[in-house]
Amino acid sequence: MLKVIQGGIQSVVESWPGRLGYLGAGMAPAGAMDNVALELGNLLVGNDNGEAGIEIAAGMFSGKFDEDAVIAVTGADMSPTVNGEKIPMWESIKVKAGDKLKFGSYGEKGFRAYITVAGGVDVPLYLGSKSTCLFGSYGGFEGRALKSGDEIKFGKPSDSLDNLAGRKVKAEAIPEYSETIELRLIPGMNAYPDYVTEEGMEYLYNEKHKFSVNSNRSACRLEPIPDSVNFFARKDGGSGGAHPSNIIDHAYNMRGAINVTGNTPSLLIADGPTLGGFMCCGNVINADLWKIGQAAPDRDYAKFVYCTMEEAIEARKAQKKWLSMDSITV
C-alpha cells in the first residue's frame, strides 16, 4: 500500500485504453494521457497490459510505502527520489516498507510522470476500467484526484519482487519529449472544403500552435486562430448558430479531435466531451495521442503533419510492437 502524503498538482489513477464502449452514453474513455509511458511502466513491473498506475501532472507528489514493492517511474523527469536519494527512471526498482517516494516539478521537457507498481493499483472496476474520469467524478480512486491521506492498495505481483526488479527500458525505446510536438493529423470530419478554406488548412498544417494555459484532461486548448487568417469556409453556422464554427449537434471524433469553438481550436482527449455543437476539423492519430499528454500548457507547441488513414494504421501497428517486451531488458 502507498499512503499519499501530498497529492501534488494533479495525480490520478489511470489505465489504458480507458473506458471504451460508452461514447454513445456520453461517457468519455478517460485513461492515461500518455499511454506509452504507462504501458512501458507496466512492462517493467510485470503487469498485464491495461493495468492502472498513478499519473502525475506537473509534479509535487509524495507518498510512503507500507509494504515492500517493486515500482517503476516513467514519463517526464520530475527528479523522483526515495528517502531523499534520486532513483533511476525507466527501470524497475525495489522499495521497502517505510520508504518515502517524492517528486519535484516538471522541467523543460515533458509534463506527466507515471508510477507503476508490481500487481497494479487495486481499485474497483467501473464499467470495465480502473481509469478516473475527473469531469464525471467516476472510476479510479473515488472518481477524483488523489489527496493527502489516501491509501492506494496494490494487487498481487506476477512474480517475486527480486525477479521483477532490475528491468530496464532499452535506450532506443525511451520516448523523447520536445517543446515542438509533431502530431500526425487526419483531416475531418468538418474540414475542407465545406467548413474550412484551403488557406485555413494551410494554416493548420504549416504553423506551430501553442498549447494554452487553459488546458486539462478534457481539452488541450491551442492559441486562437488569428483574425488575419481566412479560416472558415462559411459566413455563419446556418441552423447551428451564428458563428461559422457552430454546427448541428453531432458526435465528436474522440480521442484526438481538433474541436473549433469560436476561434479557439482544442484537442479533445481523455475526459473530453463526446458530442456537441462545434466543428471538428481534424483528428490526431491514435499512435500520437501520448505526445499530447506530455505537452506543457503555456510552453509547448503542436506541429501538425498530414496523415492518411493507411499511415495511421501502420503507425498503430508499429506502436504495438514498441510497447512490448521487445523494448525491455530483463
Tab-separated table of C-alpha atoms in Angstrom:
chain	number	residue	atom	x	y	z
A	1	MET	CA	0.000	0.000	0.000
A	2	LEU	CA	1.092	3.564	-0.731
A	3	LYS	CA	-0.134	6.245	1.634
A	4	VAL	CA	-0.347	9.623	-0.076
A	5	ILE	CA	1.500	12.361	1.773
A	6	GLN	CA	0.942	15.045	-0.857
A	7	GLY	CA	-1.325	14.670	-3.861
A	8	GLY	CA	0.625	17.143	-5.973
A	9	ILE	CA	-0.786	19.399	-8.670
A	10	GLN	CA	-2.992	16.637	-10.085
A	11	SER	CA	-2.440	12.914	-9.552
A	12	VAL	CA	-4.973	10.346	-10.722
A	13	VAL	CA	-5.308	6.589	-11.132
A	14	GLU	CA	-5.393	5.783	-14.850
A	15	SER	CA	-5.197	2.759	-17.129
A	16	TRP	CA	-5.136	2.281	-20.898
A	17	PRO	CA	-7.089	2.222	-23.165
A	18	GLY	CA	-9.575	3.503	-20.624
A	19	ARG	CA	-13.327	3.024	-20.536
A	20	LEU	CA	-14.294	2.031	-24.048
A	21	GLY	CA	-17.746	1.436	-25.485
A	22	TYR	CA	-19.699	4.183	-23.755
A	23	LEU	CA	-19.313	7.213	-26.042
A	24	GLY	CA	-22.926	6.750	-27.097
A	25	ALA	CA	-23.965	7.217	-23.486
A	26	GLY	CA	-21.925	10.434	-23.259
A	27	MET	CA	-19.103	8.877	-21.244
A	28	ALA	CA	-15.542	9.770	-22.217
A	29	PRO	CA	-12.920	6.990	-22.321
A	30	ALA	CA	-10.684	8.764	-19.752
A	31	GLY	CA	-7.437	6.764	-19.480
A	32	ALA	CA	-3.772	7.739	-19.367
A	33	MET	CA	-2.817	10.948	-21.130
A	34	ASP	CA	0.472	9.270	-22.102
A	35	ASN	CA	-0.209	5.605	-22.758
A	36	VAL	CA	3.384	4.991	-23.888
A	37	ALA	CA	4.870	5.909	-20.504
A	38	LEU	CA	2.192	3.952	-18.630
A	39	GLU	CA	2.448	0.815	-20.761
A	40	LEU	CA	6.240	0.728	-20.688
A	41	GLY	CA	5.987	1.148	-16.919
A	42	ASN	CA	3.641	-1.821	-16.665
A	43	LEU	CA	6.044	-3.971	-18.680
A	44	LEU	CA	8.851	-3.018	-16.290
A	45	VAL	CA	6.982	-4.265	-13.220
A	46	GLY	CA	5.488	-7.371	-14.828
A	47	ASN	CA	1.890	-6.190	-15.131
A	48	ASP	CA	-0.533	-7.134	-17.868
A	49	ASN	CA	-1.497	-4.584	-20.494
A	50	GLY	CA	-4.339	-2.424	-19.254
A	51	GLU	CA	-3.277	-2.322	-15.601
A	52	ALA	CA	-3.620	1.006	-13.787
A	53	GLY	CA	-0.872	3.256	-12.490
A	54	ILE	CA	-0.687	6.733	-10.995
A	55	GLU	CA	-0.489	9.649	-13.431
A	56	ILE	CA	1.219	12.744	-12.028
A	57	ALA	CA	0.690	16.039	-13.858
A	58	ALA	CA	3.209	18.840	-13.186
A	59	GLY	CA	4.642	17.080	-10.099
A	60	MET	CA	4.907	17.644	-6.345
A	61	PHE	CA	3.502	14.215	-5.441
A	62	SER	CA	4.801	12.244	-2.446
A	63	GLY	CA	3.858	9.081	-0.616
A	64	LYS	CA	5.026	6.446	1.851
A	65	PHE	CA	5.074	2.688	1.236
A	66	ASP	CA	3.583	0.470	3.924
A	67	GLU	CA	4.922	-2.711	2.337
A	68	ASP	CA	7.790	-3.908	0.164
A	69	ALA	CA	7.088	-3.420	-3.536
A	70	VAL	CA	8.625	-3.112	-6.993
A	71	ILE	CA	7.866	0.128	-8.799
A	72	ALA	CA	8.872	1.989	-11.941
A	73	VAL	CA	8.767	5.708	-12.695
A	74	THR	CA	8.349	6.701	-16.334
A	75	GLY	CA	7.347	9.770	-18.340
A	76	ALA	CA	8.581	13.293	-17.620
A	77	ASP	CA	11.613	13.643	-15.355
A	78	MET	CA	10.408	15.237	-12.119
A	79	SER	CA	13.537	14.295	-10.172
A	80	PRO	CA	11.934	11.405	-8.257
A	81	THR	CA	13.614	10.363	-5.011
A	82	VAL	CA	13.237	7.620	-2.431
A	83	ASN	CA	14.238	8.719	1.061
A	84	GLY	CA	15.905	11.768	-0.474
A	85	GLU	CA	18.074	9.769	-2.893
A	86	LYS	CA	17.469	10.140	-6.626
A	87	ILE	CA	16.167	6.985	-8.285
A	88	PRO	CA	16.570	5.873	-11.910
A	89	MET	CA	13.687	6.295	-14.323
A	90	TRP	CA	12.553	3.773	-16.934
A	91	GLU	CA	13.732	0.978	-14.629
A	92	SER	CA	12.029	-1.280	-12.088
A	93	ILE	CA	13.355	-0.879	-8.554
A	94	LYS	CA	12.552	-2.440	-5.194
A	95	VAL	CA	11.254	-0.285	-2.356
A	96	LYS	CA	10.770	-1.271	1.263
A	97	ALA	CA	8.081	-0.621	3.825
A	98	GLY	CA	8.625	2.839	5.267
A	99	ASP	CA	10.304	4.247	2.154
A	100	LYS	CA	9.156	7.697	1.041
A	101	LEU	CA	8.761	8.484	-2.665
A	102	LYS	CA	8.824	12.136	-3.671
A	103	PHE	CA	8.594	14.087	-6.940
A	104	GLY	CA	9.722	17.604	-7.773
A	105	SER	CA	8.119	19.633	-10.550
A	106	TYR	CA	8.297	19.166	-14.313
A	107	GLY	CA	11.296	20.582	-16.147
A	108	GLU	CA	11.950	21.821	-19.672
A	109	LYS	CA	10.562	18.755	-21.430
A	110	GLY	CA	7.507	16.635	-20.680
A	111	PHE	CA	4.631	17.271	-18.290
A	112	ARG	CA	3.382	13.958	-16.844
A	113	ALA	CA	5.115	11.169	-14.916
A	114	TYR	CA	3.772	7.725	-14.085
A	115	ILE	CA	4.188	5.355	-11.158
A	116	THR	CA	3.547	1.686	-11.876
A	117	VAL	CA	3.728	-0.975	-9.199
A	118	ALA	CA	4.031	-4.751	-9.456
A	119	GLY	CA	0.496	-6.101	-9.092
A	120	GLY	CA	-1.104	-2.871	-10.237
A	121	VAL	CA	-3.280	-0.387	-8.408
A	122	ASP	CA	-6.136	-2.147	-6.619
A	123	VAL	CA	-9.240	-0.041	-7.226
A	124	PRO	CA	-12.705	-1.266	-8.278
A	125	LEU	CA	-13.502	-1.670	-11.947
A	126	TYR	CA	-16.159	0.767	-13.085
A	127	LEU	CA	-17.744	-0.237	-16.395
A	128	GLY	CA	-14.748	-2.409	-17.112
A	129	SER	CA	-11.983	0.102	-16.348
A	130	LYS	CA	-9.914	1.433	-13.455
A	131	SER	CA	-9.482	4.827	-15.140
A	132	THR	CA	-10.560	8.039	-13.451
A	133	CYS	CA	-12.862	10.440	-15.283
A	134	LEU	CA	-12.414	13.688	-13.387
A	135	PHE	CA	-15.126	15.514	-15.313
A	136	GLY	CA	-17.661	12.801	-14.483
A	137	SER	CA	-16.344	12.026	-10.980
A	138	TYR	CA	-16.302	8.255	-11.509
A	139	GLY	CA	-13.785	5.438	-11.777
A	140	GLY	CA	-10.261	5.191	-10.397
A	141	PHE	CA	-9.879	6.184	-6.745
A	142	GLU	CA	-13.293	7.525	-5.729
A	143	GLY	CA	-13.623	9.337	-9.053
A	144	ARG	CA	-11.199	12.099	-8.092
A	145	ALA	CA	-7.602	13.262	-7.911
A	146	LEU	CA	-5.510	11.864	-5.065
A	147	LYS	CA	-5.044	13.853	-1.877
A	148	SER	CA	-3.192	13.643	1.411
A	149	GLY	CA	-4.188	10.627	3.492
A	150	ASP	CA	-5.419	8.440	0.622
A	151	GLU	CA	-4.311	4.825	0.849
A	152	ILE	CA	-3.591	3.189	-2.507
A	153	LYS	CA	-3.689	-0.592	-2.345
A	154	PHE	CA	-1.719	-2.895	-4.647
A	155	GLY	CA	-2.633	-6.135	-6.364
A	156	LYS	CA	-0.654	-9.368	-6.367
A	157	PRO	CA	2.659	-9.236	-8.301
A	158	SER	CA	3.107	-11.627	-11.233
A	159	ASP	CA	6.466	-12.866	-9.873
A	160	SER	CA	8.738	-12.468	-6.863
A	161	LEU	CA	9.857	-8.901	-6.199
A	162	ASP	CA	13.502	-9.895	-6.645
A	163	ASN	CA	12.787	-11.286	-10.107
A	164	LEU	CA	10.821	-8.210	-11.155
A	165	ALA	CA	13.398	-5.647	-10.013
A	166	GLY	CA	16.149	-4.520	-12.354
A	167	ARG	CA	14.269	-4.461	-15.659
A	168	LYS	CA	15.086	-1.520	-17.903
A	169	VAL	CA	13.590	0.099	-20.973
A	170	LYS	CA	16.142	-0.119	-23.775
A	171	ALA	CA	17.729	3.252	-24.532
A	172	GLU	CA	16.373	3.314	-28.089
A	173	ALA	CA	12.840	2.621	-26.814
A	174	ILE	CA	12.686	5.522	-24.334
A	175	PRO	CA	10.441	8.238	-25.828
A	176	GLU	CA	11.861	11.679	-26.468
A	177	TYR	CA	9.969	14.797	-25.400
A	178	SER	CA	10.205	18.137	-27.172
A	179	GLU	CA	8.862	21.684	-26.974
A	180	THR	CA	7.599	21.336	-30.548
A	181	ILE	CA	5.418	18.255	-30.679
A	182	GLU	CA	4.772	16.713	-34.083
A	183	LEU	CA	1.275	15.260	-34.278
A	184	ARG	CA	0.119	13.329	-37.335
A	185	LEU	CA	-3.309	14.604	-38.286
A	186	ILE	CA	-6.080	13.227	-40.500
A	187	PRO	CA	-8.422	15.968	-41.856
A	188	GLY	CA	-12.122	15.780	-40.977
A	189	MET	CA	-14.901	15.372	-40.144
A	190	ASN	CA	-15.718	19.089	-40.648
A	191	ALA	CA	-12.873	20.297	-42.830
A	192	TYR	CA	-12.090	21.466	-46.386
A	193	PRO	CA	-13.967	22.488	-48.486
A	194	ASP	CA	-17.325	22.750	-46.665
A	195	TYR	CA	-16.160	24.089	-43.303
A	196	VAL	CA	-12.517	25.196	-43.652
A	197	THR	CA	-10.879	27.099	-46.503
A	198	GLU	CA	-7.716	25.997	-48.270
A	199	GLU	CA	-5.945	28.860	-46.511
A	200	GLY	CA	-7.322	27.601	-43.218
A	201	MET	CA	-5.990	24.088	-43.789
A	202	GLU	CA	-2.587	25.505	-44.746
A	203	TYR	CA	-2.573	27.499	-41.511
A	204	LEU	CA	-3.414	24.354	-39.578
A	205	TYR	CA	-0.584	22.310	-41.085
A	206	ASN	CA	2.082	24.964	-41.705
A	207	GLU	CA	2.113	26.874	-38.425
A	208	LYS	CA	3.086	25.958	-34.877
A	209	HIS	CA	0.242	26.184	-32.363
A	210	LYS	CA	0.978	26.979	-28.741
A	211	PHE	CA	-0.761	24.996	-26.010
A	212	SER	CA	-2.839	27.363	-23.901
A	213	VAL	CA	-2.591	27.659	-20.143
A	214	ASN	CA	-6.288	26.711	-20.194
A	215	SER	CA	-5.586	23.032	-20.879
A	216	ASN	CA	-6.637	19.989	-18.890
A	217	ARG	CA	-7.635	16.325	-19.218
A	218	SER	CA	-10.789	17.315	-21.074
A	219	ALA	CA	-9.260	19.541	-23.742
A	220	CYS	CA	-5.830	20.888	-24.592
A	221	ARG	CA	-6.624	24.329	-25.940
A	222	LEU	CA	-4.410	25.949	-28.558
A	223	GLU	CA	-3.817	29.625	-29.290
A	224	PRO	CA	-6.777	31.256	-31.089
A	225	ILE	CA	-6.858	31.432	-34.879
A	226	PRO	CA	-5.775	34.979	-35.871
A	227	ASP	CA	-8.402	37.183	-37.490
A	228	SER	CA	-5.941	37.701	-40.343
A	229	VAL	CA	-6.370	34.032	-41.385
A	230	ASN	CA	-9.337	33.311	-43.665
A	231	PHE	CA	-10.016	30.044	-41.861
A	232	PHE	CA	-13.751	29.383	-42.118
A	233	ALA	CA	-15.403	28.459	-45.407
A	234	ARG	CA	-18.823	29.658	-44.191
A	235	LYS	CA	-20.073	33.062	-43.078
A	236	ASP	CA	-22.064	31.539	-40.217
A	237	GLY	CA	-23.176	28.192	-38.826
A	238	GLY	CA	-26.557	28.221	-40.504
A	239	SER	CA	-29.084	26.287	-38.450
A	240	GLY	CA	-26.322	25.512	-35.941
A	241	GLY	CA	-25.736	29.089	-34.838
A	242	ALA	CA	-24.318	32.482	-35.701
A	243	HIS	CA	-20.602	31.640	-35.711
A	244	PRO	CA	-19.118	29.538	-38.565
A	245	SER	CA	-17.708	27.084	-36.014
A	246	ASN	CA	-21.278	26.205	-34.976
A	247	ILE	CA	-22.886	23.018	-36.289
A	248	ILE	CA	-25.973	20.979	-35.533
A	249	ASP	CA	-25.015	18.727	-32.617
A	250	HIS	CA	-23.211	15.533	-33.590
A	251	ALA	CA	-20.735	13.065	-32.130
A	252	TYR	CA	-17.140	14.225	-31.789
A	253	ASN	CA	-14.306	12.113	-33.179
A	254	MET	CA	-12.819	11.196	-29.797
A	255	ARG	CA	-9.925	10.822	-28.875
A	256	GLY	CA	-7.747	13.406	-30.637
A	257	ALA	CA	-10.276	15.634	-32.401
A	258	ILE	CA	-9.431	19.267	-33.143
A	259	ASN	CA	-12.625	20.903	-31.942
A	260	VAL	CA	-13.007	24.546	-33.002
A	261	THR	CA	-15.078	26.668	-30.635
A	262	GLY	CA	-15.337	30.177	-31.984
A	263	ASN	CA	-11.762	30.971	-32.991
A	264	THR	CA	-10.201	28.589	-30.453
A	265	PRO	CA	-9.058	25.102	-31.518
A	266	SER	CA	-8.857	22.449	-28.807
A	267	LEU	CA	-7.592	18.880	-28.815
A	268	LEU	CA	-10.249	16.709	-27.199
A	269	ILE	CA	-8.614	13.936	-25.234
A	270	ALA	CA	-9.122	11.687	-22.203
A	271	ASP	CA	-12.092	13.272	-20.415
A	272	GLY	CA	-13.318	15.325	-23.363
A	273	PRO	CA	-16.941	15.771	-24.454
A	274	THR	CA	-18.358	13.091	-26.718
A	275	LEU	CA	-20.705	15.307	-28.726
A	276	GLY	CA	-21.681	18.930	-29.144
A	277	GLY	CA	-22.382	21.819	-31.455
A	278	PHE	CA	-18.944	22.794	-32.728
A	279	MET	CA	-16.946	21.639	-35.738
A	280	CYS	CA	-14.085	19.130	-35.621
A	281	CYS	CA	-11.667	19.756	-38.493
A	282	GLY	CA	-9.045	17.070	-37.853
A	283	ASN	CA	-8.050	14.083	-35.752
A	284	VAL	CA	-4.653	13.282	-34.217
A	285	ILE	CA	-3.910	9.614	-34.886
A	286	ASN	CA	-4.078	7.130	-32.024
A	287	ALA	CA	-0.338	6.396	-32.170
A	288	ASP	CA	0.470	10.054	-31.407
A	289	LEU	CA	-2.013	10.740	-28.600
A	290	TRP	CA	0.676	10.112	-25.965
A	291	LYS	CA	2.585	13.176	-27.155
A	292	ILE	CA	-0.343	15.428	-26.247
A	293	GLY	CA	-0.132	14.093	-22.703
A	294	GLN	CA	3.423	15.411	-22.396
A	295	ALA	CA	2.618	18.918	-23.674
A	296	ALA	CA	3.051	21.577	-21.002
A	297	PRO	CA	0.451	24.376	-21.057
A	298	ASP	CA	1.820	27.801	-21.993
A	299	ARG	CA	5.186	26.295	-23.001
A	300	ASP	CA	4.955	23.735	-25.794
A	301	TYR	CA	3.737	23.859	-29.381
A	302	ALA	CA	1.827	21.465	-31.631
A	303	LYS	CA	3.030	20.991	-35.214
A	304	PHE	CA	0.527	19.053	-37.295
A	305	VAL	CA	1.693	16.698	-40.029
A	306	TYR	CA	-0.680	15.463	-42.723
A	307	CYS	CA	-1.505	11.771	-42.373
A	308	THR	CA	-3.661	9.260	-44.224
A	309	MET	CA	-5.795	6.518	-42.722
A	310	GLU	CA	-3.411	3.879	-44.104
A	311	GLU	CA	-0.415	5.583	-42.496
A	312	ALA	CA	-2.290	5.828	-39.192
A	313	ILE	CA	-2.962	2.083	-39.212
A	314	GLU	CA	0.709	1.296	-39.852
A	315	ALA	CA	1.758	3.704	-37.086
A	316	ARG	CA	-0.553	1.929	-34.654
A	317	LYS	CA	0.945	-1.449	-35.591
A	318	ALA	CA	4.445	-0.042	-35.027
A	319	GLN	CA	3.431	1.312	-31.622
A	320	LYS	CA	2.065	-2.077	-30.588
A	321	LYS	CA	5.485	-3.614	-31.298
A	322	TRP	CA	7.192	-0.751	-29.436
A	323	LEU	CA	5.036	-1.328	-26.365
A	324	SER	CA	6.085	-4.945	-25.954
A	325	MET	CA	8.806	-6.906	-24.171
A	326	ASP	CA	10.979	-6.251	-27.260
A	327	SER	CA	11.648	-2.849	-25.638
A	328	ILE	CA	12.617	-4.233	-22.211
A	329	THR	CA	15.912	-5.613	-20.931
A	330	VAL	CA	15.253	-8.212	-18.254
